[in-house]
XYZ file of N, CA and C in Angstrom:
816
model
N 17.475 26.556 4.995
C 16.798 27.589 4.305
C 15.483 27.296 3.607
N 14.427 27.830 3.619
C 13.226 27.441 3.304
C 12.883 27.975 1.899
N 12.408 26.912 1.127
C 12.115 27.117 -0.323
C 10.601 27.010 -0.355
N 9.937 27.907 -1.295
C 8.621 27.915 -1.633
C 8.412 26.903 -2.715
N 7.575 25.735 -2.693
C 7.353 24.935 -3.680
C 6.066 25.312 -4.547
N 4.981 25.987 -3.910
C 3.808 26.343 -4.625
C 3.272 27.458 -4.161
N 3.252 28.552 -4.827
C 2.916 29.897 -4.403
C 1.523 30.301 -4.945
N 0.580 29.335 -5.249
C -0.490 29.520 -5.810
C -1.755 29.840 -4.756
N -1.349 29.519 -3.522
C -2.422 29.932 -2.414
C -2.775 31.405 -2.407
N -4.035 31.724 -2.181
C -4.536 33.043 -2.250
C -3.873 33.918 -1.148
N -3.488 33.343 -0.024
C -2.786 34.107 1.059
C -1.305 34.358 0.749
N -0.858 33.700 -0.302
C 0.658 33.878 -0.793
C 1.442 33.085 0.057
N 1.101 32.231 0.881
C 1.889 31.441 1.799
C 2.473 30.381 1.200
N 1.721 29.642 0.241
C 2.479 28.484 -0.566
C 2.778 27.302 0.307
N 3.386 26.145 -0.392
C 3.880 25.098 0.307
C 5.421 25.126 0.216
N 6.039 24.800 1.324
C 7.514 25.090 1.530
C 8.186 23.725 1.882
N 9.551 23.850 1.525
C 10.329 22.785 2.219
C 11.569 23.469 2.800
N 12.040 22.865 3.918
C 13.238 23.401 4.509
C 14.339 22.324 4.740
N 15.318 22.349 4.099
C 16.465 21.265 4.373
C 17.033 21.216 5.546
N 17.307 19.959 6.322
C 17.997 19.994 7.542
C 19.257 19.124 7.429
N 19.082 17.909 6.917
C 20.403 17.006 6.773
C 20.178 15.875 5.777
N 21.261 15.230 5.370
C 21.100 14.174 4.528
C 22.235 13.111 4.433
N 22.197 12.110 3.866
C 23.251 11.025 3.697
C 22.903 9.942 3.000
N 23.926 8.942 2.946
C 23.731 7.645 2.408
C 24.191 6.607 3.389
N 23.064 5.831 3.726
C 23.160 4.817 4.856
C 23.424 3.287 4.152
N 24.592 2.721 4.787
C 24.744 1.396 4.244
C 24.839 0.424 5.471
N 23.993 -0.708 5.613
C 23.858 -1.485 6.647
C 24.373 -3.019 6.265
N 24.802 -3.644 7.228
C 25.287 -4.936 6.991
C 23.994 -6.022 7.148
N 23.971 -7.193 6.609
C 22.861 -8.126 6.821
C 22.435 -8.230 8.432
N 21.235 -8.247 8.657
C 20.829 -8.379 10.082
C 20.540 -7.066 10.785
N 20.840 -5.874 9.818
C 20.428 -4.676 10.430
C 18.938 -4.351 10.508
N 18.567 -3.514 11.612
C 17.210 -3.164 11.678
C 17.169 -1.901 12.266
N 16.247 -1.135 11.537
C 16.021 0.411 11.889
C 15.689 0.628 13.317
N 16.475 1.459 14.087
C 16.166 1.692 15.505
C 14.799 2.408 15.627
N 14.439 2.290 16.897
C 13.028 2.957 17.278
C 13.373 4.491 17.328
N 12.681 5.467 16.744
C 12.854 6.609 16.908
C 11.664 7.537 16.870
N 11.734 8.583 17.393
C 10.701 9.731 17.098
C 11.218 10.898 16.926
N 10.993 11.510 15.745
C 11.618 12.830 15.337
C 10.825 13.994 15.119
N 11.198 15.278 15.061
C 10.279 16.289 14.801
C 10.246 16.902 13.515
N 10.674 16.229 12.637
C 10.769 16.610 11.192
C 10.445 15.303 10.170
N 10.298 15.703 8.929
C 10.054 14.532 7.950
C 11.400 13.924 7.556
N 11.344 12.687 7.359
C 12.518 11.909 6.741
C 12.118 11.032 5.592
N 12.742 11.272 4.475
C 12.563 10.532 3.171
C 13.684 9.522 3.043
N 13.318 8.326 2.882
C 14.333 7.352 2.587
C 14.099 6.742 1.235
N 15.202 6.678 0.530
C 15.116 5.983 -0.963
C 15.942 4.861 -1.119
N 15.365 3.706 -1.237
C 16.162 2.425 -1.076
C 16.683 2.223 -2.347
N 18.098 1.967 -2.177
C 19.067 1.553 -3.345
C 19.170 0.054 -3.442
N 19.478 -0.634 -2.412
C 19.591 -2.136 -2.270
C 19.068 -2.730 -1.147
N 18.818 -3.885 -1.191
C 18.281 -4.601 -0.090
C 16.828 -4.554 0.305
N 16.451 -4.921 1.298
C 15.096 -4.954 1.897
C 14.985 -4.190 3.306
N 14.292 -3.355 3.524
C 13.992 -2.653 4.844
C 12.719 -2.834 5.408
N 12.474 -3.373 6.564
C 11.124 -3.722 7.050
C 11.027 -2.609 8.065
N 10.044 -1.738 8.178
C 9.916 -0.609 8.904
C 8.392 -0.307 9.303
N 8.102 0.150 10.386
C 6.760 0.553 10.811
C 6.725 2.000 11.200
N 5.550 2.737 10.733
C 5.207 4.106 11.276
C 3.937 3.992 11.969
N 3.886 3.957 13.225
C 2.721 3.807 14.039
C 2.218 2.320 13.798
N 1.019 2.018 13.364
C 0.531 0.848 13.105
C 0.738 0.223 11.671
N 1.305 1.237 10.895
C 1.347 0.724 9.526
C 2.887 0.161 9.209
N 2.766 -1.110 8.754
C 4.232 -1.690 8.395
C 4.399 -1.637 6.922
N 5.761 -1.472 6.453
C 6.144 -1.392 5.327
C 7.326 -2.468 4.936
N 7.333 -3.048 3.886
C 8.538 -3.801 3.225
C 9.018 -2.968 2.172
N 10.141 -2.452 2.330
C 10.745 -1.474 1.156
C 11.814 -2.161 0.609
N 11.883 -2.163 -0.756
C 12.887 -2.786 -1.735
C 13.417 -1.675 -2.625
N 14.435 -2.097 -3.482
C 15.020 -1.201 -4.399
C 14.006 -0.284 -5.057
N 14.095 1.039 -5.125
C 13.117 1.856 -5.894
C 12.026 2.434 -5.125
N 11.803 1.933 -3.826
C 10.817 2.360 -2.994
C 11.204 3.625 -2.228
N 10.325 4.660 -2.138
C 10.397 5.852 -1.382
C 9.361 5.970 -0.308
N 9.823 6.077 1.065
C 8.863 6.471 1.914
C 9.344 7.794 2.619
N 8.302 8.508 3.092
C 8.540 9.776 3.766
C 7.897 9.506 5.113
N 8.802 9.354 6.208
C 8.255 9.311 7.599
C 7.820 10.576 8.273
N 6.727 10.606 8.902
C 6.194 11.829 9.456
C 6.713 12.190 10.628
N 6.866 13.489 10.928
C 7.354 13.934 12.445
C 6.405 13.775 13.391
N 7.099 13.434 14.583
C 6.290 12.981 15.873
C 5.630 11.826 15.816
N 6.040 10.955 14.964
C 5.424 9.556 14.773
C 6.480 8.518 15.159
N 6.004 7.521 16.024
C 7.163 6.419 16.392
C 7.373 5.650 14.940
N 8.551 5.378 14.551
C 8.945 4.535 13.517
C 10.238 3.629 13.938
N 10.038 2.496 13.436
C 11.136 1.555 14.002
C 11.118 0.224 12.939
N 12.269 -0.487 12.994
C 12.399 -1.627 12.178
C 11.452 -2.719 12.792
N 10.962 -3.583 12.094
C 10.091 -4.668 12.472
C 10.840 -6.122 12.134
N 11.674 -6.045 11.281
C 12.468 -7.474 11.109
C 13.855 -7.146 10.753
N 14.905 -7.887 10.863
C 16.234 -7.585 10.500
C 16.340 -7.835 8.923
N 17.013 -6.936 8.192
C 17.119 -7.079 6.938
C 18.022 -8.434 6.597
N 17.493 -9.275 5.517
C 18.296 -10.544 5.223
C 19.522 -10.405 4.714
N 19.712 -9.111 3.856
C 21.041 -8.986 3.236
C 21.502 -7.607 3.535
N 22.447 -7.208 2.773
C 22.975 -5.876 2.954
C 21.982 -4.825 2.496
N 22.091 -3.598 3.048
C 21.122 -2.550 2.804
C 21.872 -1.237 2.516
N 21.233 -0.475 1.460
C 21.768 0.954 1.332
C 20.593 1.640 0.787
N 20.511 2.976 1.475
C 19.490 3.871 0.984
C 20.026 5.398 1.270
N 19.365 6.106 0.358
C 19.625 7.575 0.560
C 18.564 8.156 1.653
N 18.907 9.128 2.501
C 17.988 9.723 3.508
C 18.185 11.287 3.506
N 17.064 11.946 3.827
C 17.262 13.427 3.858
C 16.013 13.796 5.038
N 16.460 14.627 5.885
C 15.578 15.243 6.702
C 15.166 16.522 6.478
N 13.902 17.112 6.648
C 13.486 18.302 6.182
C 12.204 18.533 6.816
N 11.808 19.950 6.885
C 10.467 20.301 7.303
C 9.693 20.776 5.963
N 8.394 20.558 6.193
C 7.598 20.959 4.982
C 6.058 20.834 5.261
N 5.257 21.390 4.636
C 3.722 21.134 4.733
C 3.365 20.544 3.492
N 4.075 19.903 2.760
C 3.800 19.331 1.436
C 2.936 18.028 1.600
N 3.384 17.341 2.681
C 2.879 16.018 2.931
C 1.850 15.945 3.875
N 1.091 14.810 3.833
C 0.114 14.544 4.775
C 0.448 13.680 5.769
N 0.727 14.260 7.045
C 1.279 13.578 8.117
C 0.388 12.452 8.647
N -0.856 12.563 8.298
C -1.839 11.573 8.952
C -2.118 10.298 8.225
N -1.517 10.311 6.933
C -1.503 9.286 5.847
C -0.316 8.676 5.498
N 0.189 7.539 6.077
C 1.522 7.070 5.612
C 1.463 6.517 4.171
N 0.276 5.792 3.841
C 0.232 5.312 2.444
C 0.521 6.370 1.258
N -0.020 7.616 1.621
C 0.133 8.686 0.689
C 1.684 9.163 0.575
N 2.419 8.728 1.554
C 3.873 9.072 1.570
C 4.762 8.028 1.049
N 4.150 6.934 0.457
C 5.060 5.761 -0.114
C 4.756 5.844 -1.641
N 5.882 5.461 -2.295
C 5.778 5.534 -3.824
C 6.822 4.489 -4.266
N 6.582 3.826 -5.317
C 7.514 2.880 -5.863
C 8.019 3.661 -7.177
N 9.387 3.689 -7.348
C 9.850 4.409 -8.767
C 10.520 3.221 -9.457
N 9.972 2.921 -10.709
C 10.466 1.671 -11.535
C 11.820 2.294 -12.086
N 11.940 3.479 -12.466
C 13.218 3.888 -12.982
C 13.802 4.977 -12.177
N 14.552 4.707 -11.183
C 15.192 5.594 -10.141
C 16.221 6.381 -10.549
N 16.767 6.449 -11.667
C 17.958 7.055 -12.064
C 17.876 8.650 -11.792
N 16.824 9.154 -12.251
C 16.813 10.691 -11.943
C 16.796 10.987 -10.443
N 15.990 10.409 -9.771
C 15.908 10.565 -8.234
C 17.393 10.395 -7.571
N 17.794 9.206 -7.961
C 19.270 8.898 -7.394
C 20.357 9.757 -7.807
N 20.126 10.248 -9.108
C 21.210 11.368 -9.566
C 21.047 12.672 -8.761
N 19.748 13.055 -8.386
C 19.597 14.123 -7.494
C 20.081 14.232 -6.107
N 19.648 12.787 -5.644
C 20.338 12.616 -4.272
C 21.919 12.716 -4.266
N 22.521 12.224 -5.327
C 23.987 12.268 -5.419
C 24.523 13.797 -5.469
N 23.776 14.598 -6.180
C 23.942 16.031 -6.338
C 23.917 16.667 -5.087
N 22.700 16.234 -4.463
C 22.461 16.950 -2.902
C 23.574 16.683 -2.075
N 23.968 15.502 -1.976
C 24.966 15.054 -1.027
C 26.508 15.774 -1.392
N 26.641 15.974 -2.776
C 27.786 16.645 -3.212
C 27.588 18.187 -2.831
N 26.707 18.712 -2.845
C 26.509 20.164 -2.469
C 26.730 20.343 -0.993
N 25.940 19.575 -0.278
C 26.069 19.884 1.252
C 27.384 19.468 1.818
N 28.185 18.499 1.007
C 29.509 18.237 1.585
C 30.659 18.870 0.879
N 30.310 20.165 0.297
C 31.323 20.920 -0.509
C 31.236 22.350 0.318
N 32.454 22.995 0.321
C 32.467 24.286 0.896
C 32.018 25.390 -0.108
N 32.015 25.015 -1.312
C 31.894 26.068 -2.495
C 30.527 26.412 -2.920
N 29.502 25.774 -2.175
C 28.058 25.999 -2.669
C 27.372 26.783 -1.584
N 26.491 27.569 -1.933
C 25.756 28.368 -0.997
C 24.604 27.365 -0.265
N 24.199 27.643 0.879
C 23.444 26.786 1.702
C 21.997 26.529 0.931
N 21.466 27.406 0.295
C 20.238 27.284 -0.372
C 20.187 26.200 -1.474
N 21.231 25.832 -1.947
C 21.336 24.970 -3.048
C 20.793 23.567 -2.600
N 21.009 23.308 -1.374
C 20.650 22.019 -0.703
C 19.004 21.919 -0.773
N 18.535 22.872 -0.374
C 17.119 23.199 -0.542
C 16.485 23.075 -1.953
N 17.299 23.624 -2.768
C 16.684 23.475 -4.192
C 16.847 22.108 -4.668
N 17.845 21.395 -4.413
C 17.931 20.101 -4.938
C 16.905 19.155 -4.153
N 16.615 19.490 -2.853
C 15.572 18.581 -2.084
C 14.144 18.948 -2.821
N 13.949 20.272 -3.269
C 12.744 20.600 -3.948
C 12.468 19.738 -5.233
N 13.741 19.652 -5.812
C 13.581 18.739 -7.102
C 13.292 17.351 -6.804
N 13.669 16.952 -5.794
C 13.549 15.476 -5.490
C 12.124 15.245 -5.019
N 11.605 16.251 -4.272
C 10.144 15.972 -3.905
C 9.256 16.285 -5.118
N 9.671 17.297 -6.101
C 8.882 17.398 -7.288
C 8.907 16.215 -8.185
N 10.167 15.603 -8.238
C 10.230 14.315 -9.144
C 9.420 13.179 -8.694
N 9.494 13.097 -7.258
C 8.701 12.088 -6.617
C 7.086 12.276 -6.749
N 6.776 13.452 -6.810
C 5.335 13.909 -7.010
C 4.805 13.683 -8.406
N 5.653 14.041 -9.404
C 5.435 13.697 -10.776
C 5.269 12.156 -11.054
N 6.193 11.418 -10.475
C 6.020 9.898 -10.609
C 4.684 9.407 -9.828
N 4.354 9.949 -8.746
C 3.209 9.608 -7.987
C 2.129 9.787 -8.884
N 1.886 10.953 -9.581
C 0.821 11.347 -10.424
C 0.805 10.418 -11.690
N 1.913 10.091 -12.200
C 1.957 9.382 -13.405
C 1.665 7.907 -12.960
N 2.080 7.344 -11.952
C 1.769 5.831 -11.715
C 0.485 5.782 -11.043
N -0.300 6.902 -10.361
C -1.465 6.716 -9.869
C -2.563 6.294 -10.900
N -2.382 6.835 -12.107
C -3.325 6.389 -13.179
C -3.174 4.878 -13.602
N -1.816 4.425 -13.583
C -1.535 2.991 -13.928
C -2.093 2.122 -12.622
N -1.903 2.645 -11.505
C -2.389 1.953 -10.270
C -3.844 1.805 -10.280
N -4.528 2.883 -10.563
C -5.984 2.861 -10.592
C -6.443 1.547 -11.572
N -5.809 1.464 -12.671
C -6.159 0.548 -13.658
C -5.898 -0.943 -13.048
N -4.702 -1.101 -12.547
C -4.155 -2.234 -11.861
C -5.164 -2.653 -10.792
N -5.623 -1.745 -9.838
C -6.433 -2.087 -8.851
C -7.932 -2.698 -9.363
N -8.368 -2.026 -10.423
C -9.562 -2.450 -11.093
C -9.476 -3.845 -11.681
N -8.311 -4.087 -12.246
C -8.041 -5.427 -12.952
C -7.999 -6.519 -11.828
N -7.370 -6.162 -10.677
C -7.229 -7.078 -9.474
C -8.748 -7.437 -9.083
N -9.601 -6.396 -8.823
C -10.833 -6.489 -8.217
C -11.685 -7.593 -9.278
N -11.565 -7.153 -10.676
C -12.269 -8.201 -11.603
C -11.707 -9.473 -11.590
N -10.331 -9.549 -11.443
C -9.789 -11.007 -11.142
C -10.224 -11.662 -9.993
N -10.443 -11.200 -9.063
C -10.982 -11.746 -7.810
C -12.612 -12.274 -7.982
N -13.122 -11.415 -8.459
C -14.722 -11.524 -8.782
C -14.765 -12.947 -9.643
N -13.860 -13.023 -10.638
C -13.886 -14.131 -11.669
C -13.422 -15.346 -11.013
N -12.493 -15.169 -10.094
C -11.796 -16.516 -9.506
C -11.999 -16.748 -8.057
N -13.078 -16.086 -7.578
C -13.487 -16.241 -6.109
C -13.913 -17.571 -5.834
N -14.193 -18.257 -6.818
C -14.670 -19.811 -6.500
C -13.390 -20.656 -6.395
N -12.324 -20.048 -6.614
C -10.930 -20.894 -6.372
C -10.677 -20.851 -4.883
N -10.618 -22.008 -4.209
C -10.443 -22.145 -2.695
C -9.120 -21.586 -2.435
N -8.094 -21.818 -3.311
C -6.790 -21.387 -3.162
C -6.346 -20.001 -3.465
N -7.352 -19.147 -3.682
C -7.149 -17.832 -4.126
C -6.575 -16.910 -2.979
N -5.355 -16.457 -3.009
C -4.812 -15.552 -1.992
C -4.205 -14.447 -2.563
N -3.879 -13.466 -1.688
C -3.140 -12.348 -2.157
C -1.869 -12.496 -2.817
N -1.005 -13.543 -2.389
C 0.236 -13.842 -2.914
C 0.059 -14.278 -4.471
N -0.958 -15.188 -4.548
C -1.305 -15.776 -5.753
C -1.746 -14.718 -6.824
N -2.499 -13.895 -6.362
C -2.989 -12.597 -7.098
C -1.838 -11.881 -7.689
N -1.009 -11.480 -6.679
C 0.118 -10.610 -6.893
C 1.115 -11.254 -7.906
N 1.274 -12.577 -7.709
C 2.154 -13.323 -8.759
C 1.502 -13.217 -10.121
N 0.103 -13.452 -10.260
C -0.451 -13.373 -11.409
C -0.151 -11.956 -12.228
N -0.156 -10.956 -11.483
C -0.031 -9.625 -12.146
C 1.407 -9.154 -12.244
N 2.367 -9.829 -11.486
C 3.708 -9.656 -11.636
C 4.228 -8.530 -10.599
N 3.582 -8.405 -9.543
C 3.838 -7.478 -8.493
C 3.928 -8.095 -7.081
N 4.634 -7.283 -6.221
C 4.749 -7.922 -4.780
C 3.604 -7.999 -4.123
N 3.304 -8.846 -3.122
C 2.066 -8.954 -2.426
C 1.890 -7.652 -1.542
N 2.833 -7.185 -1.116
C 2.713 -5.850 -0.335
C 2.430 -4.675 -1.169
N 2.879 -4.526 -2.462
C 2.414 -3.535 -3.262
C 0.864 -3.782 -3.761
N 0.434 -4.888 -3.949
C -0.752 -5.192 -4.577
C -1.731 -4.832 -3.449
N -1.419 -5.369 -2.187
C -2.444 -5.192 -1.051
C -2.449 -3.831 -0.697
N -1.579 -2.943 -0.656
C -1.495 -1.660 -0.209
C -2.257 -0.683 -1.354
N -2.001 -1.214 -2.591
C -2.860 -0.570 -3.749
C -4.334 -0.807 -3.566
N -4.516 -2.068 -3.469
C -6.094 -2.401 -3.378
C -6.778 -1.626 -2.130
N -6.088 -1.705 -0.988
C -6.791 -1.083 0.100
C -6.927 0.346 -0.119
N -5.943 1.071 -0.726
C -5.776 2.545 -0.871
C -7.086 2.733 -1.856
N -7.273 1.931 -2.950
C -8.280 2.323 -3.950
C -9.492 1.998 -3.509
N -9.880 0.821 -2.835
C -11.195 0.284 -2.472
C -11.598 0.364 -0.988
N -10.541 0.788 -0.083
C -10.857 0.857 1.296
C -11.080 -0.512 1.994
N -10.635 -1.503 1.404
C -10.786 -2.937 2.031
C -9.659 -3.860 1.614
N -9.076 -4.565 2.760
C -7.980 -5.496 2.286
C -8.415 -6.655 1.351
N -7.424 -7.033 0.605
C -7.757 -8.051 -0.495
C -8.394 -9.329 0.262
N -7.883 -9.706 1.222
C -8.304 -10.962 2.024
C -9.746 -10.850 2.293
N -10.265 -9.577 2.788
C -11.575 -9.539 3.252
C -12.476 -9.311 1.964
N -11.927 -8.771 0.956
C -12.871 -8.657 -0.280
C -12.977 -9.998 -0.979
N -12.002 -10.926 -0.827
C -12.293 -12.391 -1.340
C -13.304 -13.075 -0.357
N -13.201 -12.844 0.810
C -14.188 -13.532 1.755
C -15.553 -13.118 1.317
N -15.669 -11.705 1.107
C -16.967 -11.045 0.748
C -17.566 -11.701 -0.406
N -16.731 -11.816 -1.451
C -17.203 -12.333 -2.734
C -17.635 -13.768 -2.550
N -16.872 -14.655 -1.868
C -17.300 -15.920 -1.598
C -18.648 -16.007 -0.774
N -18.753 -15.289 0.289
C -19.951 -15.205 1.162
C -21.176 -14.920 0.257
N -20.930 -13.681 -0.419
C -22.115 -13.344 -1.178
C -22.546 -14.301 -2.416
N -21.707 -14.921 -2.950
C -22.028 -16.041 -3.849
C -22.808 -17.055 -3.211
N -22.331 -17.518 -2.064
C -23.004 -18.591 -1.401
C -24.394 -18.209 -0.787
N -24.551 -16.940 -0.476
C -25.770 -16.280 -0.009
C -26.745 -16.447 -1.275
N -26.325 -16.027 -2.377
C -27.135 -16.091 -3.676
C -27.763 -17.463 -3.881
N -26.817 -18.420 -3.889
C -27.050 -19.674 -4.177
C -28.096 -20.368 -3.196
N -27.849 -20.006 -1.894
C -28.753 -20.564 -0.849
C -30.117 -19.914 -1.042
N -30.203 -18.658 -1.347
C -31.531 -17.964 -1.390
C -32.491 -18.127 -2.703
N -31.562 -18.186 -3.750
C -32.193 -18.082 -5.199
C -32.139 -19.328 -5.941
N -31.550 -20.351 -5.511
C -31.389 -21.607 -6.247
C -31.842 -22.851 -5.304
N -32.180 -23.870 -5.908
C -32.490 -25.057 -5.136
C -31.304 -26.145 -4.985
N -30.031 -25.413 -5.196
C -28.932 -26.412 -5.170
C -28.640 -26.763 -3.598
N -28.188 -27.977 -3.433
C -27.718 -28.402 -2.059
C -26.575 -27.680 -1.807
N -26.385 -27.939 -0.305
C -25.174 -27.202 0.234
C -23.976 -28.006 -0.277
N -24.085 -29.159 -0.476
C -22.861 -29.853 -1.244
C -22.603 -29.302 -2.517
N -23.706 -29.259 -3.394
C -23.540 -28.560 -4.587
C -22.875 -27.085 -4.685
N -23.519 -26.416 -3.821
C -22.887 -24.980 -3.559
C -21.574 -24.922 -3.030
N -21.233 -25.892 -2.154
C -19.702 -26.031 -1.606
C -18.868 -26.219 -3.003
N -19.162 -27.128 -3.820
C -18.436 -27.520 -5.013
C -18.363 -26.247 -6.084
N -19.458 -25.517 -6.108
C -19.343 -24.406 -7.101
C -18.350 -23.323 -6.557
N -18.418 -23.264 -5.336
C -17.503 -22.085 -4.776
C -15.986 -22.606 -4.645
N -15.758 -23.758 -5.009
C -14.314 -24.424 -5.129
C -13.838 -25.130 -3.863
N -14.765 -25.398 -3.049
C -14.430 -26.154 -1.751
C -14.451 -27.679 -2.117
N -13.268 -28.271 -1.768
C -13.217 -29.708 -2.059
C -13.898 -30.572 -0.862
N -14.189 -29.839 0.207
C -14.956 -30.474 1.266
C -16.179 -29.782 1.832
N -17.310 -30.409 1.844
C -18.679 -29.678 2.287
C -18.387 -29.264 3.713
N -17.929 -29.893 4.622
C -17.717 -29.530 5.875
C -16.912 -28.310 5.973
N -15.878 -28.097 5.201
C -15.036 -27.117 5.256
C -15.822 -25.804 4.733
N -16.602 -25.959 3.738
C -17.461 -24.781 3.432
C -18.437 -24.424 4.592
N -19.097 -25.535 5.168
C -20.074 -25.000 6.258
C -19.319 -24.331 7.237
N -18.118 -24.752 7.831
C -17.494 -23.987 8.833
C -16.926 -22.788 8.495
N -16.584 -22.601 7.164
C -16.218 -21.195 6.651
C -17.331 -20.294 6.719
N -18.557 -20.791 6.223
C -19.791 -19.863 6.206
C -20.075 -19.519 7.562
N -20.269 -20.443 8.571
C -20.548 -20.346 9.803
C -19.501 -19.372 10.626
N -18.435 -19.529 10.356
C -17.197 -18.627 10.929
C -17.596 -17.223 10.612
N -17.948 -16.840 9.348
C -17.979 -15.560 8.862
C -19.359 -14.804 8.992
N -20.352 -15.844 9.246
C -21.806 -15.231 9.289
C -22.589 -15.641 10.541
N -21.785 -16.439 11.475
C -22.392 -16.909 12.711
C -23.612 -17.509 12.543
N -23.832 -18.320 11.604
C -25.123 -19.219 11.194
C -24.565 -20.095 10.204
N -25.285 -21.337 10.203
C -24.928 -22.434 9.059
C -25.595 -22.019 7.856
N -25.133 -22.653 6.681
C -25.797 -22.316 5.415
C -27.188 -22.887 5.461
N -27.655 -24.126 5.976
C -28.928 -24.508 6.106
C -29.833 -23.550 6.872
N -29.366 -23.239 7.917
C -30.223 -22.207 8.682
C -30.441 -20.738 8.125
N -29.234 -20.415 7.383
C -29.425 -19.113 6.701
C -30.641 -19.353 5.592
N -30.497 -20.351 4.831
C -31.568 -20.510 3.779
C -32.954 -20.674 4.352
N -33.090 -21.407 5.430
C -34.354 -21.369 6.139
C -34.896 -20.039 6.781
N -34.052 -19.370 7.076
C -34.441 -18.083 7.621
C -35.238 -17.000 6.676
N -35.045 -17.228 5.450
C -35.663 -16.486 4.292
C -36.548 -17.344 3.393
N -37.560 -17.866 3.851
C -38.426 -18.912 3.061
C -39.737 -18.182 2.684
N -40.212 -17.455 3.523
C -41.523 -16.863 3.229
C -41.396 -15.750 2.049
N -42.364 -15.821 1.172
C -42.432 -14.839 -0.057
C -43.737 -14.623 -0.593
N -43.891 -13.900 -1.487
C -45.276 -13.458 -2.130
C -45.020 -13.612 -3.689
N -45.787 -14.324 -4.324
C -45.734 -14.489 -5.769
C -47.128 -14.136 -6.453
N -46.960 -13.272 -7.355
C -48.252 -12.727 -7.870
C -48.106 -12.704 -9.435
N -49.174 -13.019 -10.162
C -49.085 -12.929 -11.673
C -49.628 -11.676 -12.367
N -50.042 -10.670 -11.518
C -50.570 -9.402 -12.169
C -49.823 -8.283 -11.475
């Protein structure tokens, strides 16, 4: 049965959800999600364990509290076996509520999943009992989607602040040769996958590429606007070996630091 979620559209069509099926999956260590293409949405809510899954070219590592809505007509499959036992709630449905072209917009982490877990439990009770009308399943599904949307809006404000803090942390610490996504994530107390996904969603660039850009831009500044030697610049940028810095710069810019500096030597200075 179809339930209208939002009837604010001028044409009265609104956004809808139509329940199809649901369940609780439990897998043993070594389980991996089979390769599938389905013609409806599938929401999975991780209870225990780790699930490694891909939709198209986008890979996810899902842990307890993660929700992912898989899009219809898109290939999804496991990428690695789960190291331990796995359990998650799942529900198949049709809807125009989600953006089928953007997998990241259909992922959310719920820090306190009791409410959603309870709704899933009630949903399964309803669909596996004879005494409830069919539309009750769609009503519980609508509540689950509403709860996840509420959480997404609430956490997006926090996420925006975290992304900005990560960016500033990279700018301040870009001189650290050992600066990596995993170290940044550890500093802020989140998983690497979450920080990387959040940063890319907010700024449109992977953390690794942003770190590289910061290092290269700092190197260019020192080369063009100071008289520091390449060795001194290398030390300022956190490289313990000058040759390593030279190779790093040349790899990303296709030119050596010395040649880059000599490329921009002509200038005009006036006093009036």
